[in-house]
Amino acid sequence: MTGYKQLGLVNTRAMFKKAMAGKYAIPAYNFNNMEQLQAIIQGCINSRSPVILQVSKGARKYANQILLQYMAQGAMEMIKASGVPVPVALHLDHGDSYELCVSCIESGFSSVMIDGSAHPYEKNVELTKKVVEFAHRHDVTVEGELGVLAGMEDEVHAETSHYTNPDDVEDFVKKTGVDSLAISIGTSHGAFKFKIKPGEPMPTLRFDILEEVERRIPGFPIVLHGASSVVKEYVDMINRYGGKMEGAVGIPEEQLRKAARSAVCKINIDSDGRLVITAIIRKVFAEDPKGFDPRNYLGPAREELMKLIERKNKDVLGSAGNI
Ligand code: G3H
Ligand code: 13P
Ligand code: ZN
């Protein structure tokens, strides 16, 4: 077993306490490869922001679980060398079984999500509680989920969303012992979050549900999944250089900023990173059709992702300067 403390990582407990008091949210960025990890780390060093590095089940398979552990360790060494003490949690995103959570904890994760939201309530409680019992023995924090987000990824899929029922949250938190709770208030996974007809306004997240949840479990850390803003500049760039992403739309940044000031302590962002990388690579391919050195397209993509991360930490999450 490799404990996360050996790797220089932290769990999310102190991070969330500070974020709650400081009225900002910790960014949780997904990564699958070296360039994404470098961009996240350097972006958080530059903006002096704490960070949660998120790994999905699919990402773990893609990157190789052994390599991943050393990548996280390498990232911590990179931070040490920078002289900027960025706190980092390594988190399993959308864990779907007890066994996967245990395996991640045993290979250096400091935080895990057990997503039992697709199960009936009692089964979700039972599974989450079992993960919490194991995780807490190793001082690893656990995120649970109530309510279902719509959207599609490799390992996560739901056609329609179900908002979180505030009547359930107090009972769920008490019975399971989770450290944070993901709720469904209108966000969704992926780059097509809403279908908006021309002239129609952007829908608003259900802040009324969030407020009611806060009233039922005061001071408890809340998590927002599916919180990419799907930056128009990058969607346009993708479409300009041969992509087909018409109608891609995300959560307006002002709404995310408002959420970050509330009990929302963790905001998950994956699609925005994917869009930046795709946009820049498409542009380089179009402008330099003879190029074939991956550094010449992955490098600029990494640079742009780093800039996006710095901006999000400063202007959206409010986490910049909070190490
Ligand atoms: O919400 C899930 C994340 O965006 C990860 O997606 O399963 O395709 O790696 P993935
Ligand atoms: P986005 O698809 O909005 O980036 O959400 C990512 C996420 O929730 C990861 O768990
Ligand atoms: Zn998610």
CSV table of N, CA and C in Angstrom, one decimal, residues 179-255:
chain,number,residue,atom,x,y,z
A,179,ASP,N,-17.8,13.1,3.6
A,179,ASP,CA,-17.1,14.3,3.9
A,179,ASP,C,-17.6,15.5,3.0
A,180,SER,N,-18.2,15.1,1.8
A,180,SER,CA,-18.8,16.1,0.9
A,180,SER,C,-19.8,15.5,0.1
A,181,LEU,N,-20.7,16.3,-0.5
A,181,LEU,CA,-21.8,15.8,-1.2
A,181,LEU,C,-22.0,16.5,-2.5
A,182,ALA,N,-22.1,15.7,-3.6
A,182,ALA,CA,-22.4,16.2,-4.9
A,182,ALA,C,-23.9,16.3,-5.1
A,183,ILE,N,-24.4,17.4,-5.6
A,183,ILE,CA,-25.8,17.5,-5.8
A,183,ILE,C,-26.1,17.9,-7.2
A,184,SER,N,-27.4,17.7,-7.6
A,184,SER,CA,-27.8,18.0,-8.9
A,184,SER,C,-28.8,19.2,-8.9
A,185,ILE,N,-28.3,20.3,-9.5
A,185,ILE,CA,-29.1,21.5,-9.5
A,185,ILE,C,-29.2,22.1,-10.9
A,186,GLY,N,-29.0,21.3,-11.9
A,186,GLY,CA,-29.2,21.8,-13.3
A,186,GLY,C,-27.9,21.7,-14.1
A,187,THR,N,-26.8,21.4,-13.5
A,187,THR,CA,-25.6,21.2,-14.3
A,187,THR,C,-25.6,19.9,-15.0
A,188,SER,N,-24.8,19.6,-16.0
A,188,SER,CA,-24.8,18.3,-16.6
A,188,SER,C,-23.4,18.1,-17.2
A,189,HIS,N,-23.0,16.8,-17.4
A,189,HIS,CA,-21.7,16.5,-18.0
A,189,HIS,C,-21.6,16.8,-19.5
A,190,GLY,N,-20.4,17.1,-19.9
A,190,GLY,CA,-20.2,17.3,-21.4
A,190,GLY,C,-20.3,18.7,-21.9
A,191,ALA,N,-20.3,18.9,-23.2
A,191,ALA,CA,-20.2,20.2,-23.8
A,191,ALA,C,-21.5,20.7,-24.3
A,192,PHE,N,-22.6,19.9,-24.2
A,192,PHE,CA,-23.9,20.3,-24.7
A,192,PHE,C,-24.9,20.3,-23.5
A,193,LYS,N,-24.8,21.3,-22.6
A,193,LYS,CA,-25.5,21.2,-21.4
A,193,LYS,C,-27.0,21.7,-21.5
A,194,PHE,N,-27.3,22.6,-22.4
A,194,PHE,CA,-28.7,23.0,-22.6
A,194,PHE,C,-29.0,23.1,-24.1
A,195,LYS,N,-30.3,22.9,-24.4
A,195,LYS,CA,-30.7,23.1,-25.8
A,195,LYS,C,-31.4,24.4,-25.8
A,196,ILE,N,-30.8,25.4,-26.4
A,196,ILE,CA,-31.4,26.8,-26.4
A,196,ILE,C,-31.7,27.2,-27.8
A,197,LYS,N,-32.9,27.6,-28.0
A,197,LYS,CA,-33.4,28.1,-29.3
A,197,LYS,C,-32.9,29.5,-29.5
A,198,PRO,N,-32.7,30.0,-30.7
A,198,PRO,CA,-32.2,31.4,-30.9
A,198,PRO,C,-33.2,32.4,-30.2
A,199,GLY,N,-32.5,33.3,-29.5
A,199,GLY,CA,-33.3,34.3,-28.8
A,199,GLY,C,-33.7,33.9,-27.4
A,200,GLU,N,-33.6,32.6,-27.0
A,200,GLU,CA,-34.0,32.2,-25.7
A,200,GLU,C,-32.8,32.5,-24.7
A,201,PRO,N,-33.2,32.9,-23.4
A,201,PRO,CA,-32.2,33.2,-22.4
A,201,PRO,C,-31.5,31.9,-21.9
A,202,MET,N,-30.4,32.0,-21.3
A,202,MET,CA,-29.7,30.8,-20.7
A,202,MET,C,-30.5,30.4,-19.5
A,203,PRO,N,-30.7,29.1,-19.2
A,203,PRO,CA,-31.4,28.7,-18.0
A,203,PRO,C,-30.6,29.0,-16.8
A,204,THR,N,-31.2,29.1,-15.7
A,204,THR,CA,-30.5,29.4,-14.4
A,204,THR,C,-30.4,28.1,-13.6
A,205,LEU,N,-29.3,27.9,-12.9
A,205,LEU,CA,-29.2,26.8,-12.0
A,205,LEU,C,-30.2,26.9,-10.9
A,206,ARG,N,-30.6,25.8,-10.3
A,206,ARG,CA,-31.6,25.8,-9.2
A,206,ARG,C,-31.0,26.2,-7.9
A,207,PHE,N,-30.7,27.5,-7.8
A,207,PHE,CA,-30.1,28.0,-6.6
A,207,PHE,C,-31.0,27.8,-5.4
A,208,ASP,N,-32.3,27.7,-5.7
A,208,ASP,CA,-33.3,27.5,-4.6
A,208,ASP,C,-33.0,26.1,-3.9
A,209,ILE,N,-32.7,25.1,-4.7
A,209,ILE,CA,-32.4,23.8,-4.2
A,209,ILE,C,-31.1,23.8,-3.4
A,210,LEU,N,-30.1,24.5,-3.9
A,210,LEU,CA,-28.8,24.7,-3.2
A,210,LEU,C,-29.0,25.3,-1.8
A,211,GLU,N,-29.8,26.4,-1.8
A,211,GLU,CA,-30.1,27.1,-0.6
A,211,GLU,C,-30.8,26.2,0.4
A,212,GLU,N,-31.7,25.4,0.0
A,212,GLU,CA,-32.5,24.5,0.9
A,212,GLU,C,-31.5,23.4,1.4
A,213,VAL,N,-30.6,23.0,0.6
A,213,VAL,CA,-29.6,22.0,1.0
A,213,VAL,C,-28.8,22.6,2.1
A,214,GLU,N,-28.3,23.8,1.9
A,214,GLU,CA,-27.5,24.5,2.8
A,214,GLU,C,-28.2,24.7,4.2
A,215,ARG,N,-29.5,24.9,4.1
A,215,ARG,CA,-30.3,25.1,5.3
A,215,ARG,C,-30.4,23.8,6.1
A,216,ARG,N,-30.5,22.7,5.3
A,216,ARG,CA,-30.6,21.4,6.0
A,216,ARG,C,-29.3,20.9,6.6
A,217,ILE,N,-28.2,21.2,5.9
A,217,ILE,CA,-26.9,20.7,6.4
A,217,ILE,C,-25.9,21.9,6.4
A,218,PRO,N,-26.1,22.8,7.4
A,218,PRO,CA,-25.3,24.0,7.4
A,218,PRO,C,-23.8,23.7,7.5
A,219,GLY,N,-23.0,24.4,6.7
A,219,GLY,CA,-21.5,24.3,6.7
A,219,GLY,C,-21.0,23.0,6.1
A,220,PHE,N,-21.8,22.2,5.5
A,220,PHE,CA,-21.4,21.0,4.9
A,220,PHE,C,-20.9,21.2,3.4
A,221,PRO,N,-19.7,20.7,3.1
A,221,PRO,CA,-19.2,21.0,1.7
A,221,PRO,C,-20.0,20.3,0.6
A,222,ILE,N,-20.4,21.2,-0.3
A,222,ILE,CA,-21.2,20.7,-1.5
A,222,ILE,C,-20.3,20.7,-2.7
A,223,VAL,N,-20.6,19.8,-3.6
A,223,VAL,CA,-19.8,19.7,-4.9
A,223,VAL,C,-20.7,19.8,-6.1
A,224,LEU,N,-20.2,20.6,-7.1
A,224,LEU,CA,-20.9,20.7,-8.3
A,224,LEU,C,-20.1,20.0,-9.4
A,225,HIS,N,-20.8,19.0,-10.0
A,225,HIS,CA,-20.2,18.3,-11.2
A,225,HIS,C,-20.8,19.0,-12.4
A,226,GLY,N,-20.2,18.6,-13.6
A,226,GLY,CA,-20.8,19.1,-14.8
A,226,GLY,C,-20.7,20.7,-14.9
A,227,ALA,N,-19.6,21.2,-14.4
A,227,ALA,CA,-19.6,22.7,-14.2
A,227,ALA,C,-18.6,23.4,-15.2
A,228,SER,N,-18.4,22.8,-16.4
A,228,SER,CA,-17.6,23.5,-17.4
A,228,SER,C,-18.5,24.7,-17.9
A,229,SER,N,-17.8,25.8,-18.3
A,229,SER,CA,-18.6,26.9,-18.9
A,229,SER,C,-18.6,26.8,-20.4
A,230,VAL,N,-17.9,25.8,-21.0
A,230,VAL,CA,-17.9,25.6,-22.4
A,230,VAL,C,-17.6,27.0,-23.2
A,231,VAL,N,-16.4,27.4,-23.0
A,231,VAL,CA,-15.9,28.7,-23.4
A,231,VAL,C,-16.2,28.9,-24.9
A,232,LYS,N,-16.9,29.9,-25.3
A,232,LYS,CA,-17.3,30.1,-26.7
A,232,LYS,C,-16.1,30.3,-27.6
A,233,GLU,N,-15.1,31.0,-27.1
A,233,GLU,CA,-13.9,31.2,-28.0
A,233,GLU,C,-13.4,29.9,-28.5
A,234,TYR,N,-13.3,28.9,-27.6
A,234,TYR,CA,-12.7,27.6,-28.1
A,234,TYR,C,-13.7,26.8,-28.9
A,235,VAL,N,-15.0,26.9,-28.6
A,235,VAL,CA,-16.0,26.2,-29.5
A,235,VAL,C,-15.9,26.8,-30.9
A,236,ASP,N,-15.9,28.1,-30.9
A,236,ASP,CA,-15.8,28.8,-32.2
A,236,ASP,C,-14.5,28.3,-33.0
A,237,MET,N,-13.4,28.2,-32.3
A,237,MET,CA,-12.1,27.8,-32.9
A,237,MET,C,-12.2,26.4,-33.4
A,238,ILE,N,-12.9,25.5,-32.7
A,238,ILE,CA,-13.0,24.2,-33.1
A,238,ILE,C,-13.9,24.1,-34.4
A,239,ASN,N,-15.0,24.9,-34.4
A,239,ASN,CA,-15.8,24.9,-35.6
A,239,ASN,C,-15.1,25.6,-36.8
A,240,ARG,N,-14.3,26.6,-36.5
A,240,ARG,CA,-13.6,27.3,-37.6
A,240,ARG,C,-12.6,26.4,-38.3
A,241,TYR,N,-12.0,25.5,-37.5
A,241,TYR,CA,-10.9,24.6,-38.0
A,241,TYR,C,-11.4,23.2,-38.3
A,242,GLY,N,-12.6,23.0,-38.7
A,242,GLY,CA,-13.1,21.7,-39.2
A,242,GLY,C,-13.9,20.9,-38.2
A,243,GLY,N,-14.1,21.4,-37.0
A,243,GLY,CA,-14.9,20.6,-36.0
A,243,GLY,C,-16.4,20.8,-36.2
A,244,LYS,N,-17.2,20.0,-35.5
A,244,LYS,CA,-18.6,20.2,-35.6
A,244,LYS,C,-19.2,20.2,-34.2
A,245,MET,N,-19.2,21.4,-33.6
A,245,MET,CA,-19.7,21.4,-32.2
A,245,MET,C,-20.7,22.6,-32.1
A,246,GLU,N,-21.5,22.7,-33.2
A,246,GLU,CA,-22.6,23.8,-33.1
A,246,GLU,C,-23.5,23.5,-32.0
A,247,GLY,N,-23.9,24.5,-31.2
A,247,GLY,CA,-24.9,24.3,-30.2
A,247,GLY,C,-24.2,23.9,-28.8
A,248,ALA,N,-22.9,23.8,-28.8
A,248,ALA,CA,-22.2,23.5,-27.5
A,248,ALA,C,-22.4,24.7,-26.6
A,249,VAL,N,-22.8,24.4,-25.4
A,249,VAL,CA,-23.1,25.5,-24.4
A,249,VAL,C,-22.9,25.0,-23.0
A,250,GLY,N,-22.4,25.8,-22.1
A,250,GLY,CA,-22.1,25.4,-20.7
A,250,GLY,C,-22.8,26.3,-19.7
A,251,ILE,N,-22.2,26.2,-18.5
A,251,ILE,CA,-22.8,27.0,-17.4
A,251,ILE,C,-22.2,28.4,-17.4
A,252,PRO,N,-23.0,29.5,-17.4
A,252,PRO,CA,-22.4,30.8,-17.4
A,252,PRO,C,-21.5,31.0,-16.2
A,253,GLU,N,-20.4,31.7,-16.4
A,253,GLU,CA,-19.4,31.8,-15.4
A,253,GLU,C,-19.9,32.6,-14.2
A,254,GLU,N,-20.8,33.6,-14.4
A,254,GLU,CA,-21.3,34.3,-13.2
A,254,GLU,C,-22.1,33.4,-12.3
A,255,GLN,N,-22.8,32.4,-12.9
A,255,GLN,CA,-23.5,31.5,-12.0
A,255,GLN,C,-22.6,30.6,-11.2
